[in-house]
Structure formats: structure tokens, C-alpha cells
Tab-separated table of C-alpha atoms in Angstrom:
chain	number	residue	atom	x	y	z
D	1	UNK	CA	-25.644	-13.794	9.948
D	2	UNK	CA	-23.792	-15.287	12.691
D	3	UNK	CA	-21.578	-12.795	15.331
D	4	UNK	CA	-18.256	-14.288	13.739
D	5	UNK	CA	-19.051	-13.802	10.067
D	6	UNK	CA	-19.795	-10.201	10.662
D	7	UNK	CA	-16.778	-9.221	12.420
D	8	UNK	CA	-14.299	-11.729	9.621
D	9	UNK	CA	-16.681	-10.090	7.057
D	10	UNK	CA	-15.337	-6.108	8.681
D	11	UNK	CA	-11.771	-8.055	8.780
D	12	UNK	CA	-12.025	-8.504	4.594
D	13	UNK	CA	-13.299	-5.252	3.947
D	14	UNK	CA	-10.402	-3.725	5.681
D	15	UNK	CA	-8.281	-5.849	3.959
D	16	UNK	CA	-9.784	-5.138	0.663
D	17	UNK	CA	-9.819	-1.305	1.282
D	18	UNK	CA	-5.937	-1.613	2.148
D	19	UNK	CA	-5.451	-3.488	-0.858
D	20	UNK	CA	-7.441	-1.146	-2.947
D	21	UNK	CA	-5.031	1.852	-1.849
D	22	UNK	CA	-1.751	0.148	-2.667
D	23	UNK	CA	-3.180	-0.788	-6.044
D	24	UNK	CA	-4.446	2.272	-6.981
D	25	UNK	CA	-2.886	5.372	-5.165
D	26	UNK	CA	0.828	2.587	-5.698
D	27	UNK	CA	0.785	3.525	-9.485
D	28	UNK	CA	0.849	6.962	-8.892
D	29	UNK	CA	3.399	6.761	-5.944
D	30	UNK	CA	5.499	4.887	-8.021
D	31	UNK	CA	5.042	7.196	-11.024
D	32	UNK	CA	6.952	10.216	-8.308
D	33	UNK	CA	9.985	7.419	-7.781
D	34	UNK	CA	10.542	7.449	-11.538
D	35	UNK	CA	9.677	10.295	-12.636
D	36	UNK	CA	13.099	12.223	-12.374
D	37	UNK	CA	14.916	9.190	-14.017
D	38	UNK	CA	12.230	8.240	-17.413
D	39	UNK	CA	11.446	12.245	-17.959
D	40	UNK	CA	14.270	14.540	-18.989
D	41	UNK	CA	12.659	17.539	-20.348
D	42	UNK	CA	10.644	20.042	-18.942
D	43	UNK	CA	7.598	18.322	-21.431
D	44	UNK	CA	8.756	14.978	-20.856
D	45	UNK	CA	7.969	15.622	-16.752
D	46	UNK	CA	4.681	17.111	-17.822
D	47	UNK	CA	3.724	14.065	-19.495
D	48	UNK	CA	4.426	11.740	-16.876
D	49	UNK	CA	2.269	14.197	-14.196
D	50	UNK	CA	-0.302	13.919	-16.800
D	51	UNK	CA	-0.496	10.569	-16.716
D	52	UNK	CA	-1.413	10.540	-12.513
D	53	UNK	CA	-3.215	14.220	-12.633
D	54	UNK	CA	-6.783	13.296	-13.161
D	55	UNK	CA	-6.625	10.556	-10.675
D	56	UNK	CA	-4.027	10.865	-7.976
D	57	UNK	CA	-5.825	12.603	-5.227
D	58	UNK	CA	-9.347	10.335	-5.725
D	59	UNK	CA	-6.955	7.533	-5.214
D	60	UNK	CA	-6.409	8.682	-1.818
D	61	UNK	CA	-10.133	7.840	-1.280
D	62	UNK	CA	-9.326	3.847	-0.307
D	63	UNK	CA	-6.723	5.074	2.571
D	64	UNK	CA	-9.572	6.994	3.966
D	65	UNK	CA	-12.368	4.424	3.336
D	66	UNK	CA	-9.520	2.107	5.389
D	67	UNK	CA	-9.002	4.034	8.341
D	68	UNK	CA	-12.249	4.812	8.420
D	69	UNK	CA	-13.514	1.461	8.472
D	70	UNK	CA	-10.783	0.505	11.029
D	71	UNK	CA	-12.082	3.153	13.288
D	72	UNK	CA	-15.833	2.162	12.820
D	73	UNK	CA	-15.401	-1.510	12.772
D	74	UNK	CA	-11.926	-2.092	15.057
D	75	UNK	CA	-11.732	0.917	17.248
D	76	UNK	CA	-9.422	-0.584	19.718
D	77	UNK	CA	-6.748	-1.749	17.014
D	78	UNK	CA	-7.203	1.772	15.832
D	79	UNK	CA	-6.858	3.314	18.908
D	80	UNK	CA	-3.684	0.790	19.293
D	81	UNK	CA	-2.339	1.866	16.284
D	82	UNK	CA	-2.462	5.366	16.447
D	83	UNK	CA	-0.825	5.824	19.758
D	84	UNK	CA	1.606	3.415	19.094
D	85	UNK	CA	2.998	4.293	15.959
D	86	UNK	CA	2.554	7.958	16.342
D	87	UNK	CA	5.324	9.592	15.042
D	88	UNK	CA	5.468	7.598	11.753
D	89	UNK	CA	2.000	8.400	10.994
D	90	UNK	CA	2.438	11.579	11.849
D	91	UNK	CA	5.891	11.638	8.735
D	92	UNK	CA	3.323	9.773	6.709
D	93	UNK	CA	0.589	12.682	6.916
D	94	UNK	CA	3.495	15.157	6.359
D	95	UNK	CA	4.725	13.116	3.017
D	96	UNK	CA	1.139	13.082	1.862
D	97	UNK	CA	0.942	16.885	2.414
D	98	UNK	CA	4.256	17.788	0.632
D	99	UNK	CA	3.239	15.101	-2.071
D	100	UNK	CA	0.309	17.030	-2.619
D	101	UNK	CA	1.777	19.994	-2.710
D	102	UNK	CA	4.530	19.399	-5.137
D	103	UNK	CA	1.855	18.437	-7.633
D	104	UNK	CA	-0.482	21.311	-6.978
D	105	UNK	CA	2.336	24.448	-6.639
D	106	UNK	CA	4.850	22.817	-9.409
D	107	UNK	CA	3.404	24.857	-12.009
D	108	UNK	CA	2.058	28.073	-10.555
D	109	UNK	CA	5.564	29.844	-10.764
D	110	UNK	CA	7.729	30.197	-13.650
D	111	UNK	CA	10.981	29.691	-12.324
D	112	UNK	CA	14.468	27.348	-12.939
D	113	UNK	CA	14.785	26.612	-9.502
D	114	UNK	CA	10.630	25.943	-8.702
D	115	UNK	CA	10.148	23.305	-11.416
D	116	UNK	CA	13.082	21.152	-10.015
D	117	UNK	CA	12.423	21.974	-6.343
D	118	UNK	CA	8.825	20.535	-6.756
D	119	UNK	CA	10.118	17.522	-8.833
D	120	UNK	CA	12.708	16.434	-5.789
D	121	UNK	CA	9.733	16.888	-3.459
D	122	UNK	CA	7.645	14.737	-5.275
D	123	UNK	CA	9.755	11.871	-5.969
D	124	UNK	CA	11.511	12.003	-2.462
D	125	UNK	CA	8.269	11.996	-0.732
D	126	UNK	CA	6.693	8.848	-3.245
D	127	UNK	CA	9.772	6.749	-2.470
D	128	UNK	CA	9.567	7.717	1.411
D	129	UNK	CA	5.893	6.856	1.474
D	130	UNK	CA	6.496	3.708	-0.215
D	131	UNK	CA	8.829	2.740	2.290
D	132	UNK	CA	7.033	3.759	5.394
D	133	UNK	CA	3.599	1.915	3.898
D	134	UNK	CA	6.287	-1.452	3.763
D	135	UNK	CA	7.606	-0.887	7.285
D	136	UNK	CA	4.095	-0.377	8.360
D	137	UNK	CA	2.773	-3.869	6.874
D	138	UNK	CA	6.306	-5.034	8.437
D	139	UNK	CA	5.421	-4.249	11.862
D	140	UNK	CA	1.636	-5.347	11.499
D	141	UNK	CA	3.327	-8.839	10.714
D	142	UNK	CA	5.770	-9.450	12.585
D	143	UNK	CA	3.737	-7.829	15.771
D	144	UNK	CA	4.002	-5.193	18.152
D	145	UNK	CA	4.979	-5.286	21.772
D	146	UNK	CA	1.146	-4.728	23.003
D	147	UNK	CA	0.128	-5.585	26.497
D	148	UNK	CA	-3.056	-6.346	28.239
D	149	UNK	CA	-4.116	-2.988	28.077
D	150	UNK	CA	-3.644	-2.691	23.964
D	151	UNK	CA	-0.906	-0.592	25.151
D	152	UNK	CA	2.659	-0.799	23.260
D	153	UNK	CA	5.461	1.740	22.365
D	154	UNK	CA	8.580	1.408	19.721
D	155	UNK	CA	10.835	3.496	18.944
D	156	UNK	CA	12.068	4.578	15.418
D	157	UNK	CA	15.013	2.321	15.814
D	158	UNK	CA	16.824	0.606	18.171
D	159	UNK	CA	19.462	-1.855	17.289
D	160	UNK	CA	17.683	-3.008	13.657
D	161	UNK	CA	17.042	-6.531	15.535
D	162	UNK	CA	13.914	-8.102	15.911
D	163	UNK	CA	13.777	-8.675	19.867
D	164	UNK	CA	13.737	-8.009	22.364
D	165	UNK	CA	14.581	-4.382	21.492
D	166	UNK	CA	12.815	-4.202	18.654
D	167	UNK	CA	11.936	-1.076	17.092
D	168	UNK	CA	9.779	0.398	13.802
D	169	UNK	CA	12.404	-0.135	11.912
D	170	UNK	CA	14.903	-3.392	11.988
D	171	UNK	CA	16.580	-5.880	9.810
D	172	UNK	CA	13.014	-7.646	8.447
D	173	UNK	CA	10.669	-4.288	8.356
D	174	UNK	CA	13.465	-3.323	6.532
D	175	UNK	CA	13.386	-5.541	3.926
D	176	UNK	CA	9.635	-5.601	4.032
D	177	UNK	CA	10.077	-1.645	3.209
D	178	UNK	CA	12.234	-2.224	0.290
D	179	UNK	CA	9.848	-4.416	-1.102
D	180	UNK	CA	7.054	-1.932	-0.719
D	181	UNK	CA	9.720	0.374	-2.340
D	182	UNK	CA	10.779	-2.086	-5.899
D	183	UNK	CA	6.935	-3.220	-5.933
D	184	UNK	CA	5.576	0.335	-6.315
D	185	UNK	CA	8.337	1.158	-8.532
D	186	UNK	CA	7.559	-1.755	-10.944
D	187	UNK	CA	4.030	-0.602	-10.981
D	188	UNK	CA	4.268	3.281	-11.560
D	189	UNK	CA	6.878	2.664	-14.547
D	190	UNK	CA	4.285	0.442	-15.729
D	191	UNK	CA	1.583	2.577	-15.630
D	192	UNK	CA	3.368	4.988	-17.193
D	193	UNK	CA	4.906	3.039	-19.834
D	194	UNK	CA	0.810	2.103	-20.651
D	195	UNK	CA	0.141	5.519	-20.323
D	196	UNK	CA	2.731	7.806	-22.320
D	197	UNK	CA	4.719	6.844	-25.806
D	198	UNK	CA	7.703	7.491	-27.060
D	199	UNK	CA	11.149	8.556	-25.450
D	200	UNK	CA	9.057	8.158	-21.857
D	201	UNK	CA	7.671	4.936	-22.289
D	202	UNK	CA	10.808	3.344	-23.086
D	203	UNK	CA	12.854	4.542	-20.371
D	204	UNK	CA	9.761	3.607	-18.057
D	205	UNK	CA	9.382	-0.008	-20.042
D	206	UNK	CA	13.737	-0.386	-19.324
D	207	UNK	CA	12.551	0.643	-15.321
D	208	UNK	CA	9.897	-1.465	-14.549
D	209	UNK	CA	12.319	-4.504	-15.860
D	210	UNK	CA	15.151	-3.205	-13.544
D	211	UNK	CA	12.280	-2.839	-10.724
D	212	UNK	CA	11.471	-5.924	-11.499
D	213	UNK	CA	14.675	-8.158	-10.758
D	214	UNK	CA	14.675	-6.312	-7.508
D	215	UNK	CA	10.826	-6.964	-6.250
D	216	UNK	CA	11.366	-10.643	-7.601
D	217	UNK	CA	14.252	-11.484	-5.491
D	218	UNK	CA	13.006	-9.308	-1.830
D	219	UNK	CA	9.802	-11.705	-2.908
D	220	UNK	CA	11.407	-14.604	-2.601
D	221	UNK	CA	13.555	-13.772	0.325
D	222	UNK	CA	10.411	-13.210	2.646
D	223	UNK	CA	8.879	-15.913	1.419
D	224	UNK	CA	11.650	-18.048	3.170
D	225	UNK	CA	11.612	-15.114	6.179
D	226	UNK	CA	7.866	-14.745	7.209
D	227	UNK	CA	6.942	-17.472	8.249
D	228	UNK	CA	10.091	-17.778	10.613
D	229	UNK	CA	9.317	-14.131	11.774
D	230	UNK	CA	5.962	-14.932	12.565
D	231	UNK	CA	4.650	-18.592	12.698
D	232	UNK	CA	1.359	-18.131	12.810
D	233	UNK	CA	1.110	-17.455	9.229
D	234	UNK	CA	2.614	-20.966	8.514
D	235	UNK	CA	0.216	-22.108	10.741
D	236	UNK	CA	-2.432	-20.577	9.112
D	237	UNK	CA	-1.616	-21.720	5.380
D	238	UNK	CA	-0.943	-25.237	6.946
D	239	UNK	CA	-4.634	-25.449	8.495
D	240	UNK	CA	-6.536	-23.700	5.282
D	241	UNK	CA	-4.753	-24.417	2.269
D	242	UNK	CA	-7.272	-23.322	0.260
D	243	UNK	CA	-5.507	-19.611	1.198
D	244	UNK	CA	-2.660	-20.826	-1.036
D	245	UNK	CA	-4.622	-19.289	-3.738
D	246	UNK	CA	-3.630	-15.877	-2.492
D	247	UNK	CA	0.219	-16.518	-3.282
D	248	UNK	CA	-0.734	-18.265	-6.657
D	249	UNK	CA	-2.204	-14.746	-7.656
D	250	UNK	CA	0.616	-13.163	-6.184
D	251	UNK	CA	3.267	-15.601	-8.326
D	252	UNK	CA	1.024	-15.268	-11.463
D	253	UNK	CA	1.191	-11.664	-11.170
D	254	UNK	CA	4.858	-11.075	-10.999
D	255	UNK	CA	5.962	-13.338	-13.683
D	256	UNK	CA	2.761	-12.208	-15.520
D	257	UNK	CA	4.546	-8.883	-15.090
D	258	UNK	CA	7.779	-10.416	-16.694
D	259	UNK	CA	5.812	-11.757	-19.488
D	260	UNK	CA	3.885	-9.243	-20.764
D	261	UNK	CA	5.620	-6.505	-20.728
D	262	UNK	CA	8.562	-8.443	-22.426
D	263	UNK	CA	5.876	-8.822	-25.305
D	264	UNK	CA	5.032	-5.051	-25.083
D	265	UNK	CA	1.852	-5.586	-23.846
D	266	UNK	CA	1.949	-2.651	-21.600
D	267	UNK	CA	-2.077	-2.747	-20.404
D	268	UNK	CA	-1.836	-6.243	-19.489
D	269	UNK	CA	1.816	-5.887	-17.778
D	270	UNK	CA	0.343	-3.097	-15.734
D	271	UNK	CA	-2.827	-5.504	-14.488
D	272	UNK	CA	-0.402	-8.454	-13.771
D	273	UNK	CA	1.177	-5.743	-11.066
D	274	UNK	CA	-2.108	-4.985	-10.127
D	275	UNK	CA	-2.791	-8.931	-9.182
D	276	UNK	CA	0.798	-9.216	-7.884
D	277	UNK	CA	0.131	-6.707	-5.673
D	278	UNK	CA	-3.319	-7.587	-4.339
D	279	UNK	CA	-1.974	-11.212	-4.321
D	280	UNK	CA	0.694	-9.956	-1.733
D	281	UNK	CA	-1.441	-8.182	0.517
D	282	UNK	CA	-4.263	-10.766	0.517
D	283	UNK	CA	-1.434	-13.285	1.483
D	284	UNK	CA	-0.452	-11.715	4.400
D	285	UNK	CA	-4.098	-10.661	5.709
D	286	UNK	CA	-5.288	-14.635	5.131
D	287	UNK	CA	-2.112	-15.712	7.358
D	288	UNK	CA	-2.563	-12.917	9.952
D	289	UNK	CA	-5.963	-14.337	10.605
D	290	UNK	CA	-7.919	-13.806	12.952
D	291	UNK	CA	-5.413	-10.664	14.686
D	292	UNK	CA	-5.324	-7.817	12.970
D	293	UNK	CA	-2.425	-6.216	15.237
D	294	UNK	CA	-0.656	-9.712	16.614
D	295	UNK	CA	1.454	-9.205	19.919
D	296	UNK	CA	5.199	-9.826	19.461
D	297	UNK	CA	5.651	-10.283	23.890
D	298	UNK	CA	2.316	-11.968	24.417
D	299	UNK	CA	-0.156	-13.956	22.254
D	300	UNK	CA	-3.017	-13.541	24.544
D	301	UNK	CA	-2.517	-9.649	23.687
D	302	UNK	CA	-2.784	-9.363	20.512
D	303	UNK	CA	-5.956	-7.811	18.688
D	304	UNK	CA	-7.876	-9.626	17.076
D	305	UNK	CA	-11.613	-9.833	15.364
D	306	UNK	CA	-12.978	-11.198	18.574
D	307	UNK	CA	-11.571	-9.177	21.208
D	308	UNK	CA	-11.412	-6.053	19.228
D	309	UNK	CA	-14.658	-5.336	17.347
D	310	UNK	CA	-17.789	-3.116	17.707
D	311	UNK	CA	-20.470	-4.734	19.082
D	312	UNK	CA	-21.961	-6.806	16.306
D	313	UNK	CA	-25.160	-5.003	15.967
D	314	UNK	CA	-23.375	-1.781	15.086
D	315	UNK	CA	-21.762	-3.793	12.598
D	316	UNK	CA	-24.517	-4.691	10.944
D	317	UNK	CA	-26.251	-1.710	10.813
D	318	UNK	CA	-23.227	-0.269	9.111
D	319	UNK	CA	-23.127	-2.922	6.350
D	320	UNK	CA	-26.369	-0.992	5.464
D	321	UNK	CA	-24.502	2.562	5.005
D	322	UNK	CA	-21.274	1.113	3.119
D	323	UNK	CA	-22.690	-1.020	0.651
D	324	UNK	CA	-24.471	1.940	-0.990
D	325	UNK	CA	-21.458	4.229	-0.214
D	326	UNK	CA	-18.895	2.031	-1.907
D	327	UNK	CA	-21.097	1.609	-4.771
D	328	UNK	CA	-20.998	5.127	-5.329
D	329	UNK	CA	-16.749	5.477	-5.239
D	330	UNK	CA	-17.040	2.240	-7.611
D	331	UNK	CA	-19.590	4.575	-9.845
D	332	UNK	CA	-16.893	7.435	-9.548
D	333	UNK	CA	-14.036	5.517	-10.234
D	334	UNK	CA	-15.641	4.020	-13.155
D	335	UNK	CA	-16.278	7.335	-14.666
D	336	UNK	CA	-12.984	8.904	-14.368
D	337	UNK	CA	-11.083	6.132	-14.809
D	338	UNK	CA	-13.203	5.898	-18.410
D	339	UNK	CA	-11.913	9.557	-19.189
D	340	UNK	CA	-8.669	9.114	-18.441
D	341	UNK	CA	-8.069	5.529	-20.400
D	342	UNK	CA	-8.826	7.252	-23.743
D	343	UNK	CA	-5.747	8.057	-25.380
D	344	UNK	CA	-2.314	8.172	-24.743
D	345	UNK	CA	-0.628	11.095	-23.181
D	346	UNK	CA	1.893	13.081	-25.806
D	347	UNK	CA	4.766	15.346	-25.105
């Protein structure tokens, strides 16, 4: 295997691993944001943590198989990353803790006041992650200010424009983050319209088509936007067009989406999110090609596969340890996923 295929082969598994979170660990992030508004009784709530409870924290697994792989395969983007964007990462751990939390604690008191306590916690903190995963991907695409060093800083916010004061958050991470925020809300009402019946799955079904306006038109908008924001990723769809296959899943997916679950078909609806959303995050990995952190000041800066990988060796020695160790979470996943996918969940 040649020195280049092994480090784009690292670049795809990070990608997939990224994807793999948002698909799976996204239904049950979107289930918090909906939760208060398709349950209404204390059963009805019940029903809908039901529907995440066997899975939820396993899901977590692909955000730690990502970083992980980052650090092992990238260690200088990861390094990068972590200094640089600090303090968000930092709120993210926190809204991971608290989500945790809310599910774990909600029922060990009795109490009027704990139920709904733990049931603002949880969605608050699903809708927060949601939109600090979007303004991360936003940042990733449209670049950081990194220097020679693979040093950069940003603030929270600055002025919400894109340069040359940019900051974590402006006008197009923005948008990027309320895209995160519709797509996971499409695809937890879906999974729990495919996962519950009656009262529940009709408020969820009358969601996800709500949801689903508003991911369809923040689509389309940075469809137009990206490639203005950063070129390279019309430059890379104009050099491979073959990679226009990762949009086509992405399109087939939402209106899939549309279709579907207009004909009831809730498992099927549910998968076309699934494909939307891998379709998405495909798309912009394929156009980001070959950086993995691009350099909003300075081209030359920005980390990519060749200036920011192990040394190729390590690499593929490791290929030895993850193929067996992913082939064991596949295994796992298979098995729970099989227990859970039996019956629907009554309240």
C-alpha cells in the first residue's frame, strides 16, 4: 500500500466514524429536542426515553472511536483542535455530562419538580449539542485562522462576520448550526415516530414534517453558500465529479424523508434521514479533501493528510488493531440494536 493511500485511507475512517456518530447518537439527540413537545404525560415522556434507553450511551461509542482515531492517526490536527477550540469543547463535554445525567437521575426521585427539571435538562442540552456539533463542522469548513506553527485562536464571537474577525460563531457557522439543529430534529421525531404508537407517534410524525421544511430550505441555502465560503470544495467537486454521488445520497435522502413518511412508512422514513445525513457529511469531507482543518489566513497552513499524519508505518500497524476492534462494536451494535427493534414501545 502506497504512503498516500494509507494516510486518505485514516482520512475516510475519520470521516466514517464522524458520520457514524451523527447518525446514530443524532436520533437520540434529536429524540431530547422533541421530547417535551410529542410527550405530554408523565407515561407519554417515559415512552419516548424508552425508545433511546437501551442504546443512547453505546451510541456515544463512534465520538470516541473518532477522536480517538484523530489522535492516533492526525495528532497534530488534534492537537490543533483541541487548543484552539477549547472552550467549546470544553461546553460540549459539560452538555454530554448533564445529558447523561438527566437520563440517569430523572427517575430516582419521586418528585413534581425532579421529573420536569430533568426533562428541561435533557432537551436543552440535545438542542445545544446539536448546535455546537453544526458550528463545529461550520468552522472545520470554512477554516480556522492557523499559522505555521498549527497555532490559531477564536473567540466565541466577535462581530458574527466571516473575516477578518472571525470568530466560532458568525453569520455562516450559524446557519451551519441550525442545520445541525432541524436535521437532528427531523431524525429523532422520526425515530420515535418508528419507535412508539399512538398519541406519540403522531405528534412526532406532525414534527419531523415541520423539521423537515426547515432542514430542506437551510439545505439549499448552503448549497448556494459553501462553495462561496470556501472554494476549494467547488474545486474539488469540479476536478472529481464522481464525488457528486455524495450529494445525490444526500438529495435522495431528504426527499426520501418527505416521501416515506408521507406514506407512513415510518422504518424507511427514518433510514432516508439516516442517508440524508451521511450524504451531508460525506459531501463535505470529499470537498474538504485532502485538509482536514483548512486555514482561513493562509493555505500553506492548513492541515492536511500529508503534513499532518503519523508516520505511515504506525499507520499501518494500526490498521491491524482497528479492523478487529471495529468488528467487534459492529458485533455489539448488531446485537442490541436486534433487541431493541422488536416491538414497539407502549405507554
Amino acid at each position: 500500500m502506497k504512503e498516500a493511500h494509507t494516510e486518505t485511507l485514516w482520512f475516510c475512517l475519520v470521516a466514517i466514524m464522524f458520520a457514524g456518530y451523527a447518525v446514530f447518537d443524532g436520533f437520540d439527540l434529536g429524540a431530547g429536542i422533541v421530547h417535551l413537545f410529542v410527550a405530554r404525560t408523565e407515561a407519554e415522556r417515559r415512552s419516548v426515553l424508552a425508545s433511546v434507553g437501551p442504546v443512547w450511551d453505546g451510541n456515544e461509542v463512534w465520538l470516541v472511536a473518532g477522536g480517538g482515531i484523530l489522535f492516533f492517526a492526525f495528532p497534530v490536527v488534534y492537537a490543533s483542535g483541541f487548543q484552539g477550540f477549547y472552550l467549546p469543547l470544553i461546553i460540549v463535554l459539560w452538555l454530554l455530562i448533564l445529558r447523561g445525567i438527566a437520563i440517569e437521575f430523572r427517575n430516582k426521585v419521586s418528585s413534581l419538580v425532579w421529573y420536569p427539571l430533568w426533562d428541561v435538562v435533557f432537551a436543552g442540552a440535545s438542542a445545544l449539542l446539536a448546535i455546537f456539533f453544526g458550528a463545529a463542522i461550520g468552522n472545520v469548513v470554512r477554516g480556522v485562522p492557523l499559522d505555521r506553527s498549527g497555532f490559531f485562536f477564536l473567540p466565541l464571537w466577535a462581530n458574527l462576520r466571516l473575516m477578518p474577525t472571525a470568530g466560532i460563531l458568525d453569520w455562516f457557522t450559524i446557519i451551519v448550526a441550525l442545520g445541525s439543529l432541524a436535521a437532528l430534529t427531523v431524525h429523532g421525531a422520526l425515530w420515535v415516530a418508528m419507535k412508539t404508537a399512538g398519541a406519540v407517534a403522531a405528534r412526532a410524525h406532525k414534527a419531523a414534517e415541520v423539521a423537515w421544511w426547515a432542514a430542506l430550505v437551510i439545505t439549499a441555502l448552503l448549497v448556494i453558500i459553501v462553495p462561496l465560503v470556501q472554494p476549494h470544495l467547488g474545486h474539488r467537486f469540479r476536478d472529481a465529479p464522481w464525488g457528486f454521488v455524495f450529494p445525490l445520497a444526500a438529495a435522495t435522502g431528504m426527499f426520501g424523508m418527505k416521501l416515506l413518511s408521507s406514506a407512513g412508512r415510518a422504518t424507511g422514513a427514518f433510514l432516508a434521514s439516516c442517508l440524508y445525513i451521511v450524504g451531508m457529511l460525506t459531501s463535505a469531507a470529499f470537498g474538504l479533501y485532502p485538509y482536514l482543518l483548512p486555514s482561513s489566513t493562509d493555505p500553506a497552513a492548513g492541515l492536511a493528510v500529508y503534513n499532518s499524519a503519523a508516520a505511515t508505518y504506525g499507520l499501518t500497524v494500526g490498521l491491524y488493531w482497528f479492523i478487529p476492534g471495529m468488528a467487534l462494536v459492529a458485533v455489539y451494535f448488531v446485537f442490541v440494536y436486534r433487541l431493541s427493534a422488536e416491538e414497539k414501545i407502549p405507554h
